[in-house]
PDB file of C-alpha atoms in Angstrom:
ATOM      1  CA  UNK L 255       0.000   0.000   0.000  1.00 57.00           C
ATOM      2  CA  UNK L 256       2.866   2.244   0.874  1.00 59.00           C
ATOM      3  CA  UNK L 257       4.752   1.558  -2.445  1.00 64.00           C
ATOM      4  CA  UNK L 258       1.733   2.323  -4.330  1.00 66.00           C
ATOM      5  CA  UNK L 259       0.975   5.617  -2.659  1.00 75.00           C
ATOM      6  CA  UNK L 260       4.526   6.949  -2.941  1.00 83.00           C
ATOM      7  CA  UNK L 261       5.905   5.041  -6.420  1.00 85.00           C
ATOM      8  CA  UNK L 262       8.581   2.687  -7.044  1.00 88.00           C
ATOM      9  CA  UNK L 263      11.167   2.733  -4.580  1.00 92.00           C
ATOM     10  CA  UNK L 264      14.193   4.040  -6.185  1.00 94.00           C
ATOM     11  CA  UNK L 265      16.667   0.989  -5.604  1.00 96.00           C
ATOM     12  CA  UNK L 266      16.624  -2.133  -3.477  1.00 96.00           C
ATOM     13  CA  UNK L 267      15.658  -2.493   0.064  1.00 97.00           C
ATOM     14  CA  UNK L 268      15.076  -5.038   2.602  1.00 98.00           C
ATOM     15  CA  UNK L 269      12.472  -4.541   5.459  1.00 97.00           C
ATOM     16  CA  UNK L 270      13.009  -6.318   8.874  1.00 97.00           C
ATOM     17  CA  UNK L 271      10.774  -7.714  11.198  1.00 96.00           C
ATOM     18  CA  UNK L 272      12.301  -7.289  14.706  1.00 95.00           C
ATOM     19  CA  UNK L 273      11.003  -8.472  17.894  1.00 92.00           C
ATOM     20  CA  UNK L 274       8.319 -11.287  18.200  1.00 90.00           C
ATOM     21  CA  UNK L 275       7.728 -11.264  14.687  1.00 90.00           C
ATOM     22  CA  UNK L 276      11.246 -11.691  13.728  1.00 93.00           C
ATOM     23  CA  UNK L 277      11.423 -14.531  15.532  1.00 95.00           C
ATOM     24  CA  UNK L 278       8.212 -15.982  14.349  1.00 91.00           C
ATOM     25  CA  UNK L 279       6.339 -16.069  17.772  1.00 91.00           C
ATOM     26  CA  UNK L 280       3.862 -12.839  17.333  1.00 81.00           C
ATOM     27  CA  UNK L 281       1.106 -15.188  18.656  1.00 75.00           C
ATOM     28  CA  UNK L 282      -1.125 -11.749  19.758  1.00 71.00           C
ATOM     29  CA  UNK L 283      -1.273  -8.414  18.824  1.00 67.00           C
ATOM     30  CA  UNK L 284       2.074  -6.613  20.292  1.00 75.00           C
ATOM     31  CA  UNK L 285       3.412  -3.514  19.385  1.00 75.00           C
ATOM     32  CA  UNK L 286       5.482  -2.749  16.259  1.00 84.00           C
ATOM     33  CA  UNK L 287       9.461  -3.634  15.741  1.00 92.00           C
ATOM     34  CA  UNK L 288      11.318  -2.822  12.553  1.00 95.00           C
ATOM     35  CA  UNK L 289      14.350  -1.953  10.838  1.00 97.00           C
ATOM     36  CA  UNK L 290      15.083  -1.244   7.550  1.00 98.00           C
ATOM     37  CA  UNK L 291      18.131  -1.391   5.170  1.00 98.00           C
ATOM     38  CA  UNK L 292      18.211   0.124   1.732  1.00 97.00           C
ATOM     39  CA  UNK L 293      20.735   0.399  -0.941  1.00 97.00           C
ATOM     40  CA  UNK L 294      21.874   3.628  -2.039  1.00 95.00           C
ATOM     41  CA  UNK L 295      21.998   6.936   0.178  1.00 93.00           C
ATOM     42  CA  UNK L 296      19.714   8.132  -2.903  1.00 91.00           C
ATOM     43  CA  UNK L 297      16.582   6.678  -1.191  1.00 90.00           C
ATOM     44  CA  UNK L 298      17.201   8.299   1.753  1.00 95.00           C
ATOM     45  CA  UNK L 299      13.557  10.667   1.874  1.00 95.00           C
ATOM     46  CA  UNK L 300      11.817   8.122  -0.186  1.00 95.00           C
ATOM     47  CA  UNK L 301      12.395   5.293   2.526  1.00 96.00           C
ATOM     48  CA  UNK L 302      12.159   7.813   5.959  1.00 96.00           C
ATOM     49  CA  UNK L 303       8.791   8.440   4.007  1.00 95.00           C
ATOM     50  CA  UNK L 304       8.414   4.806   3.185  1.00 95.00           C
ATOM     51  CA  UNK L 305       8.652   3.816   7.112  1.00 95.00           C
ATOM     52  CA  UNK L 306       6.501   6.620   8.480  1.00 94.00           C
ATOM     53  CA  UNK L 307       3.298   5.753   5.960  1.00 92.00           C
ATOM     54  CA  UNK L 308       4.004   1.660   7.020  1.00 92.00           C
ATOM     55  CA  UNK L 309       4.018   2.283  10.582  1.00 91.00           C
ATOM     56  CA  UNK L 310       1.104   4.910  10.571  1.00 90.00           C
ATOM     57  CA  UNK L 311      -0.735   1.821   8.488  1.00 87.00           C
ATOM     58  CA  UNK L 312       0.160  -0.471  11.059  1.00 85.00           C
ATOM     59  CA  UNK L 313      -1.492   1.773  13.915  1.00 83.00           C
ATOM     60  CA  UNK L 314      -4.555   2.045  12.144  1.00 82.00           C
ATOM     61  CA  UNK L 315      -4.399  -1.683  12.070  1.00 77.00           C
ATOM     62  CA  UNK L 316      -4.134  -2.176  16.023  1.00 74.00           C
ATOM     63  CA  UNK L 317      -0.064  -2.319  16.184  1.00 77.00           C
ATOM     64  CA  UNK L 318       1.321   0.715  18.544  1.00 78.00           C
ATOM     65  CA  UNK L 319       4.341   2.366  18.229  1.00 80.00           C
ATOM     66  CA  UNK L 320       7.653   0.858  20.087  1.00 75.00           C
ATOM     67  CA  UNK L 321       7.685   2.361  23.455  1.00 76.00           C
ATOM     68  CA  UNK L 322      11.314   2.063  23.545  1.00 82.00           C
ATOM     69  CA  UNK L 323      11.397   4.022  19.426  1.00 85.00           C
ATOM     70  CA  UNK L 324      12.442   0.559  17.770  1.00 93.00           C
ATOM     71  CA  UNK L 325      11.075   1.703  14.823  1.00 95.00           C
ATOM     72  CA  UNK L 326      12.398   2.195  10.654  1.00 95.00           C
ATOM     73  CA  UNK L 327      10.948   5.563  11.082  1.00 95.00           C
ATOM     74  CA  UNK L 328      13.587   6.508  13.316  1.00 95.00           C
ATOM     75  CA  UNK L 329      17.496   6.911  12.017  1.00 95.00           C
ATOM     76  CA  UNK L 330      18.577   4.816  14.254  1.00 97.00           C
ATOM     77  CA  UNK L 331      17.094   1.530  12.520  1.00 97.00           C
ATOM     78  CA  UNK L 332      17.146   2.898   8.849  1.00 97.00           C
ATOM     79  CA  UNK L 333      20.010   3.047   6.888  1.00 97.00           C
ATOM     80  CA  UNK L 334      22.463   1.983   3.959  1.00 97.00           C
ATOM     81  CA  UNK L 335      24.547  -1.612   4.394  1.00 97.00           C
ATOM     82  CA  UNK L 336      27.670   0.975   5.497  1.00 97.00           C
ATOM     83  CA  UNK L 337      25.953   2.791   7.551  1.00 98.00           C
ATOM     84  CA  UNK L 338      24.164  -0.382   9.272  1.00 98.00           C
ATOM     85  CA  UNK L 339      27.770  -2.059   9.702  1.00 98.00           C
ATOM     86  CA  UNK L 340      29.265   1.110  11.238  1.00 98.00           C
ATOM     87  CA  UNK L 341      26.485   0.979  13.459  1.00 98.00           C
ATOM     88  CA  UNK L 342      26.461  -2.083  14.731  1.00 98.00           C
ATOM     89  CA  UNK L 343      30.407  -2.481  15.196  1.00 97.00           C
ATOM     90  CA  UNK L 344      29.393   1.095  17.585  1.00 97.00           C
ATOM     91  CA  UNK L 345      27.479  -1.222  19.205  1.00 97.00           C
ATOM     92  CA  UNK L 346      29.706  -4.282  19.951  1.00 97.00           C
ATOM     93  CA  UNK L 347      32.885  -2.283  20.525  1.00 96.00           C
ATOM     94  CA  UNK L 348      30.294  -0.224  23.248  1.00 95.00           C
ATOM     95  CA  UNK L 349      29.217  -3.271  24.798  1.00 90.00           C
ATOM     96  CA  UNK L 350      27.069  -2.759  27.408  1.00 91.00           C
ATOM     97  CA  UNK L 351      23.693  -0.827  28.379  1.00 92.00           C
ATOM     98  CA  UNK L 352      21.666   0.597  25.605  1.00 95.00           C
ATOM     99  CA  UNK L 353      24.409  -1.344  23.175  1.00 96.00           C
ATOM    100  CA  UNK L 354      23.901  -4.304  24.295  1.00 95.00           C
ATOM    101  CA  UNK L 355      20.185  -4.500  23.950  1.00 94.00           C
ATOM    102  CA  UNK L 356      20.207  -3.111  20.577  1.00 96.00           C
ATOM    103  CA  UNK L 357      22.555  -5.871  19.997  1.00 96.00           C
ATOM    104  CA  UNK L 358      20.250  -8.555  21.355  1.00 95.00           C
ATOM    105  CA  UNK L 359      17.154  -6.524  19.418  1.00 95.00           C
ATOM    106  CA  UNK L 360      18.947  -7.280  16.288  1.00 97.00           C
ATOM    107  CA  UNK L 361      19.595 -10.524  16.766  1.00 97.00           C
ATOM    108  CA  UNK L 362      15.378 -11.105  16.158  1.00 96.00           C
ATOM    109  CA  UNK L 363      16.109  -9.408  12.685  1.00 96.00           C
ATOM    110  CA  UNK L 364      14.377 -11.483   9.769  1.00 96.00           C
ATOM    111  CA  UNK L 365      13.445  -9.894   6.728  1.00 97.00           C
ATOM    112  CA  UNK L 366      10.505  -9.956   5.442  1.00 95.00           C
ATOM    113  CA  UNK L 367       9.615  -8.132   2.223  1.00 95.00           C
ATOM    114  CA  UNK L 368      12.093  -6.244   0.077  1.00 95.00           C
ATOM    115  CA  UNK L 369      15.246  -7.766  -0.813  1.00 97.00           C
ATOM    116  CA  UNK L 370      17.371 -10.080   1.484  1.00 96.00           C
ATOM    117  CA  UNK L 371      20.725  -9.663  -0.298  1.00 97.00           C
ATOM    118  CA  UNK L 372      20.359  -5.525   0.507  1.00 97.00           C
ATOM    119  CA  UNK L 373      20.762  -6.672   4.345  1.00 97.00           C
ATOM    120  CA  UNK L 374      23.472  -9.729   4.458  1.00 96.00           C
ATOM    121  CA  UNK L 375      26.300  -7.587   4.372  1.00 95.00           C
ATOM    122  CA  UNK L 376      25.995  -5.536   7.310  1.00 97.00           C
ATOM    123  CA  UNK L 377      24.136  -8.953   9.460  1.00 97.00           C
ATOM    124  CA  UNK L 378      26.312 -11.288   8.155  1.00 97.00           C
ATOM    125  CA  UNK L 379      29.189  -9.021   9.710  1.00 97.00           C
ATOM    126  CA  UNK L 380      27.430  -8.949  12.854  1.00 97.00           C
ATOM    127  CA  UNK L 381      26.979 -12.579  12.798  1.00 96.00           C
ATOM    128  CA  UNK L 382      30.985 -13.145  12.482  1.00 96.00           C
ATOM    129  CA  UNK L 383      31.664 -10.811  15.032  1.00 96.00           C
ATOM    130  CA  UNK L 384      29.280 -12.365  17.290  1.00 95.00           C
ATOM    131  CA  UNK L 385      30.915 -15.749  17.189  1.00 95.00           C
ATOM    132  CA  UNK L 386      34.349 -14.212  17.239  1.00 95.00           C
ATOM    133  CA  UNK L 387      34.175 -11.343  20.104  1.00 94.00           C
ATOM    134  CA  UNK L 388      34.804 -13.240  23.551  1.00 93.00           C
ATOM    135  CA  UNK L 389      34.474 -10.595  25.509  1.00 94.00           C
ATOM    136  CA  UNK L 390      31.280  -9.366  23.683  1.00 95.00           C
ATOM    137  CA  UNK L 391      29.606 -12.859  24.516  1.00 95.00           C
ATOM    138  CA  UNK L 392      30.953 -13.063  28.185  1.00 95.00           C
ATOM    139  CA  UNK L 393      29.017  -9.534  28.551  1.00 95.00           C
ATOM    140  CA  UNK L 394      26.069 -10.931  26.527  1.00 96.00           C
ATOM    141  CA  UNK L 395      25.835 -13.598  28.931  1.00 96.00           C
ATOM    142  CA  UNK L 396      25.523 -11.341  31.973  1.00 95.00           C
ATOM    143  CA  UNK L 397      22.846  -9.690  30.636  1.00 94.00           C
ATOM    144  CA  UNK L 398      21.001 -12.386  29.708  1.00 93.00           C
ATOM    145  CA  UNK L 399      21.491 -13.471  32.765  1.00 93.00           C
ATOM    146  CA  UNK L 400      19.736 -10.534  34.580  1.00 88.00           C
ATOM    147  CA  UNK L 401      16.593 -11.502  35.364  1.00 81.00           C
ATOM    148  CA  UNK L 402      17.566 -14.232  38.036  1.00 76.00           C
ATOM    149  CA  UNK L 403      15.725 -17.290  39.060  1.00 74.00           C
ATOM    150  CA  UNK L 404      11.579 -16.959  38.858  1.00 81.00           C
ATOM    151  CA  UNK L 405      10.723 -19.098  41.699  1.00 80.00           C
ATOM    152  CA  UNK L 406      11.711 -18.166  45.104  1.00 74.00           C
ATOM    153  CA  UNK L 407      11.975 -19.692  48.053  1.00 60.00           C
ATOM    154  CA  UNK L 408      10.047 -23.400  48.549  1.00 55.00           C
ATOM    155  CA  UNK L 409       9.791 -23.104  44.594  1.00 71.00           C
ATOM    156  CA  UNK L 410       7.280 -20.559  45.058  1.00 81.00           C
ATOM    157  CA  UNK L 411       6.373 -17.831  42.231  1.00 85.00           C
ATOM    158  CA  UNK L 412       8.089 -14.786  42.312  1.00 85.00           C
ATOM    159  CA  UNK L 413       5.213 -12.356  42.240  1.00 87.00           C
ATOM    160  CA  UNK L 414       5.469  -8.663  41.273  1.00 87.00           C
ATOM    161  CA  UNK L 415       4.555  -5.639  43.731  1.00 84.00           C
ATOM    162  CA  UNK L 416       0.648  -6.202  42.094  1.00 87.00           C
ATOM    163  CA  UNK L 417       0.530  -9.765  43.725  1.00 88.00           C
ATOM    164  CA  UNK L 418       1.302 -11.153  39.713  1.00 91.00           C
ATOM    165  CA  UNK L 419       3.213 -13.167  38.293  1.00 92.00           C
ATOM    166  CA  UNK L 420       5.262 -11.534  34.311  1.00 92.00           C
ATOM    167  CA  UNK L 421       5.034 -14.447  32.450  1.00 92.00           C
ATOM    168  CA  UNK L 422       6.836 -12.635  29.849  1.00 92.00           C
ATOM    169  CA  UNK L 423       9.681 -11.017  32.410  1.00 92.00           C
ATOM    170  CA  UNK L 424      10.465 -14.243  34.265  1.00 92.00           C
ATOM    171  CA  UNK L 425       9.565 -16.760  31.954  1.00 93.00           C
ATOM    172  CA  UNK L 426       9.837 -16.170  28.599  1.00 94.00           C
ATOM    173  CA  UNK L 427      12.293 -13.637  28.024  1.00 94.00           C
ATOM    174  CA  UNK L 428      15.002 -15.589  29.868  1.00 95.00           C
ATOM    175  CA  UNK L 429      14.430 -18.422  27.255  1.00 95.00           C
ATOM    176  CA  UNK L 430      15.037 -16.263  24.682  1.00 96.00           C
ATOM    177  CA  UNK L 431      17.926 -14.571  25.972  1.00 96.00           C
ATOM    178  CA  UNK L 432      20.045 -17.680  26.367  1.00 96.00           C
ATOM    179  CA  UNK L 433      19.090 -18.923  22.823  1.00 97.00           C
ATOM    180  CA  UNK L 434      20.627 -15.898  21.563  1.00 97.00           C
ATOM    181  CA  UNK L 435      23.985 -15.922  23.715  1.00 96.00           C
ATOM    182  CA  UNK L 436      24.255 -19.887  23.136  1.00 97.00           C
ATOM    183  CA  UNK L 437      23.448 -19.632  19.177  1.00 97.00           C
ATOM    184  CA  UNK L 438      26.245 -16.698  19.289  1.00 96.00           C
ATOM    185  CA  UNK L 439      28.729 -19.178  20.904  1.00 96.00           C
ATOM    186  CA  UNK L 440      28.191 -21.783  18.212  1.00 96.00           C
ATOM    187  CA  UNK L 441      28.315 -19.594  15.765  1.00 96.00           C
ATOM    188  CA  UNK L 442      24.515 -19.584  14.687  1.00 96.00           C
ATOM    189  CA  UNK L 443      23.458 -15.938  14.912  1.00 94.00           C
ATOM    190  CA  UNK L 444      21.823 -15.926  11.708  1.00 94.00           C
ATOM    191  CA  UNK L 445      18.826 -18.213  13.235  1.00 95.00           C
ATOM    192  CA  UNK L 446      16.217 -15.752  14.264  1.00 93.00           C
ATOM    193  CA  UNK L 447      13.649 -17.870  16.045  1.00 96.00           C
ATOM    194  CA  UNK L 448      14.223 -19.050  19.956  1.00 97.00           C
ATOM    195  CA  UNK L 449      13.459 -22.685  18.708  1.00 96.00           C
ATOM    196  CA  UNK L 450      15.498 -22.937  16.022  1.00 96.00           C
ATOM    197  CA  UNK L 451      18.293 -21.728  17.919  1.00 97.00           C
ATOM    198  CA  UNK L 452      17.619 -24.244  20.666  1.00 97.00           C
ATOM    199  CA  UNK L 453      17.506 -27.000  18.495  1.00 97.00           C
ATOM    200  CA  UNK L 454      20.651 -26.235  16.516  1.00 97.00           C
ATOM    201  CA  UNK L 455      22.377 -25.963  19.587  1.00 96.00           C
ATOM    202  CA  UNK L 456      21.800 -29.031  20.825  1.00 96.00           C
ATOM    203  CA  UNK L 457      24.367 -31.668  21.129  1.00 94.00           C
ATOM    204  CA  UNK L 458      25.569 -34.825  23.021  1.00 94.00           C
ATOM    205  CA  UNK L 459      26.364 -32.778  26.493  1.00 93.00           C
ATOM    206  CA  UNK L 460      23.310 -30.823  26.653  1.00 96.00           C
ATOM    207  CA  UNK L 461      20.591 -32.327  24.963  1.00 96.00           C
ATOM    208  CA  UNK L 462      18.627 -33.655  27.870  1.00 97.00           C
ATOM    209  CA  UNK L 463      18.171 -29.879  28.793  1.00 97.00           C
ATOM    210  CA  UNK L 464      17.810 -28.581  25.676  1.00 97.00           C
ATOM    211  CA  UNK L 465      15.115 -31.319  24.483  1.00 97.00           C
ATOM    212  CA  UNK L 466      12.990 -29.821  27.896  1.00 97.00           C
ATOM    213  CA  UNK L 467      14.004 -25.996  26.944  1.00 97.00           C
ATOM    214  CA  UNK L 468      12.450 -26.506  23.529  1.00 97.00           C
ATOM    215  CA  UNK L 469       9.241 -28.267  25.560  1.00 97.00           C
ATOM    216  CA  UNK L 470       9.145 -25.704  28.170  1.00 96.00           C
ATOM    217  CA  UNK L 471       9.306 -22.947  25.722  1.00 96.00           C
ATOM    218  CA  UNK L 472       6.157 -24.242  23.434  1.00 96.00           C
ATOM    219  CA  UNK L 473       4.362 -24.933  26.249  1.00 94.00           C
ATOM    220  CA  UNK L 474       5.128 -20.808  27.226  1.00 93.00           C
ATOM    221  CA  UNK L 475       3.710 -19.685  24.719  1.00 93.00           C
ATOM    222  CA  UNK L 476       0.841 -21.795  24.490  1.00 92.00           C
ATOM    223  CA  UNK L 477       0.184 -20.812  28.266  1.00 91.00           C
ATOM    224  CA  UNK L 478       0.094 -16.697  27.045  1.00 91.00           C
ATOM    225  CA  UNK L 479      -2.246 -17.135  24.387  1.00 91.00           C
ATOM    226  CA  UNK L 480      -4.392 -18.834  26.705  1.00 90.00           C
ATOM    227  CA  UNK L 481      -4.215 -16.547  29.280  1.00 89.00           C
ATOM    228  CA  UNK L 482      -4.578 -13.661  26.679  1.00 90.00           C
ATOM    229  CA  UNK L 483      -7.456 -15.157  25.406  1.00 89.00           C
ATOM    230  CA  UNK L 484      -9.086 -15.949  28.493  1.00 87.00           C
ATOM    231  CA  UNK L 485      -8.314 -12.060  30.141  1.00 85.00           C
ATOM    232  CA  UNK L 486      -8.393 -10.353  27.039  1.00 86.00           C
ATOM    233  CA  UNK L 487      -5.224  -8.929  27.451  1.00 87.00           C
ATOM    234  CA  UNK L 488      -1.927  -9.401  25.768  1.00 86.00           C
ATOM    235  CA  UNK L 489      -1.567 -12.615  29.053  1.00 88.00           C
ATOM    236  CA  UNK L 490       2.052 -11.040  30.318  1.00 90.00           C
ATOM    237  CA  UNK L 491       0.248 -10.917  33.839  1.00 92.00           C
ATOM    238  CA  UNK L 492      -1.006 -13.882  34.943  1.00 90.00           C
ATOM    239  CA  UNK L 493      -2.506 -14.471  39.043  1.00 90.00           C
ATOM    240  CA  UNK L 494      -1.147 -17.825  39.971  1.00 88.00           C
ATOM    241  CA  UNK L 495      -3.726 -18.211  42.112  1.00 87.00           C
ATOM    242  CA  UNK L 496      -6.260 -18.432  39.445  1.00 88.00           C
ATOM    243  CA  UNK L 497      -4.363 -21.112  37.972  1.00 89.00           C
ATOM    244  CA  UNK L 498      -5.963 -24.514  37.691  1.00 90.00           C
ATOM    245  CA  UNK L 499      -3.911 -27.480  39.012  1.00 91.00           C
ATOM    246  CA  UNK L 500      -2.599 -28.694  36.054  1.00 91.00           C
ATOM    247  CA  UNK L 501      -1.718 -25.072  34.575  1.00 90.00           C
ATOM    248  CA  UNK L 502       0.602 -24.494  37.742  1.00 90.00           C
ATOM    249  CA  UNK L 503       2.282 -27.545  37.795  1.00 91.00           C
ATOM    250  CA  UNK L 504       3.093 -26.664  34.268  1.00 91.00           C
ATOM    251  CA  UNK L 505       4.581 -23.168  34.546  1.00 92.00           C
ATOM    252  CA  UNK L 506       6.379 -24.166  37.405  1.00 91.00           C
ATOM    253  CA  UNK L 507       7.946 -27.364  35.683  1.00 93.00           C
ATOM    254  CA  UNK L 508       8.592 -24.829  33.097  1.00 94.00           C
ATOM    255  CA  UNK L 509      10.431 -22.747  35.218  1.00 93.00           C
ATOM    256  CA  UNK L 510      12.340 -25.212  36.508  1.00 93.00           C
ATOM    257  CA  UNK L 511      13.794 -25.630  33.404  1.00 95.00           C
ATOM    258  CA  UNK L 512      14.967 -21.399  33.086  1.00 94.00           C
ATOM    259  CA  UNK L 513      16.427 -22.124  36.307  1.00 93.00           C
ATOM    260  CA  UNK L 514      18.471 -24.724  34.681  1.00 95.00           C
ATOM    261  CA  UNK L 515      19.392 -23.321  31.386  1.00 95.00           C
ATOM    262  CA  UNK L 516      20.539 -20.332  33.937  1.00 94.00           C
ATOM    263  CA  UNK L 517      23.092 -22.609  35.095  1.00 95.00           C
ATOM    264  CA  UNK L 518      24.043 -23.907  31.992  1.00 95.00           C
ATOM    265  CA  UNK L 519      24.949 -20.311  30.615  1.00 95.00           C
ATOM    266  CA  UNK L 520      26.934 -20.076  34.036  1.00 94.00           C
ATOM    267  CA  UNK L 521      28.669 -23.056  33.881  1.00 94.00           C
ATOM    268  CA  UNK L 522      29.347 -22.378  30.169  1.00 94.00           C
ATOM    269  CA  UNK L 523      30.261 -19.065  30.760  1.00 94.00           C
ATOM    270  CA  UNK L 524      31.959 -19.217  33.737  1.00 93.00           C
ATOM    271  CA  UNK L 525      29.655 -16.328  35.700  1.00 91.00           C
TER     272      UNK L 525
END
């Protein structure tokens, strides 16, 4: 629709799905998470105007804004293959805060209209450097590692200050946090969904834990759209003790199994 309301774009481009969608889990309505890489500094206008009448599309369509401005309108994810690899080696030579999210943001990046060969150069770089950079993954694996262990004490849920339980924040986010750092490690950065990652990480030493990560995971989301469904809501915030039986034996079977994939990354990592 965009196309045909401004013309022809005036060379090669690749749109990116970031976030959820990137990684092929957008299971409910979220908000929206793009990027977008075009060819020559020629298109500049054409695609800033490109990205402002998707998005405002999208909004109409239920999909808000980024709260956090990950968004092709803004400069910061729109730009040229050089200016996307400068960018991103910013990033990784940075390291830390803001960096290092954008880094993990990116990692979701899968294109999905426009032309894929506009965007390898600048991701496959980021992909090399990912495997390569040591010290980039050891700090990778800290932050992953930031939400800590969602059951407390006697296994009990660790509620927030509302008396709920962030499915999303304790649960599901730590899953695919580790994918991302482990895929890194072994040099499979270019997979974008938390699956996919899992399973081509799996191996001889681990794959006990990663055959229940994959489980756990599917059963994750599964649990949110229910929940969403069920509360009409986007099921982030669940009360456990609504929970039937057999729902809370699963979540926290589940989250026995972040706990352990926590101490994999540690052991791995040495943290």
């Amino acid at each position: 629709m965009a196309e045909k309301h401004l013309g022809p774009a005036p060379c090669d481009f690749a749109w990116i799905a970031l976030g959820s969608l990137g990684r092929g889990e957008q299971l409910i309505v979220t908000d929206q998470d793009h990027a977008l890489v075009y060819e020559s500094e020629q298109g500049r206008d054409y695609f800033k105007q490109l990205a402002l009448a998707v998005s405002a599309t999208m909004q109409e369509l239920g999909f808000e804004e980024d709260h956090f401005g990950v968004s092709a309108t803004s400069d910061l994810w729109r730009g040229t293959p050089k200016e996307w690899t400068a960018r991103l080696d910013s990033w990784m030579r940075d390291g830390e805060g803001d960096a290092l999210l954008r880094l993990s943001i990116v990692q979701d990046a899968r294109v999905i209209a426009g032309n894929l060969h506009t965007a390898l150069p600048a991701f496959n770089h980021l992909y090399r450097r990912l495997h390569e950079e040591q010290a980039l993954l050891q700090s990778m694996a800290k932050d992953a590692l930031r939400n800590q262990s969602p059951l407390g004490i006697f296994k009990r849920f660790k509620l927030e200050k509302s008396g709920q339980f962030d499915l999303k924040l304790r649960a599901i986010l730590p899953f695919i946090d580790a994918s991302k750092v482990l895929a890194a490690l072994a040099g499979k950065s270019h997979l974008s969904s938390t699956l996919g990652r899992l399973e081509a990480i799996k191996d001889a030493s681990n794959e006990e834990l990663i055959t229940s990560a994959v489980h756990s995971y599917e059963i994750l989301l599964d649990l949110r759209v229910k929940f969403a469904l069920a509360n009409g809501d986007s099921g982030r915030y669940i009360n456990p003790d609504s929970l039937d039986a057999l729902d809370k034996q699963l979540l926290r079977n589940v989250l026995k199994t972040v706990e352990a994939l926590q101490d994999h990354m540690k052991l791995k990592f040495k943290l």
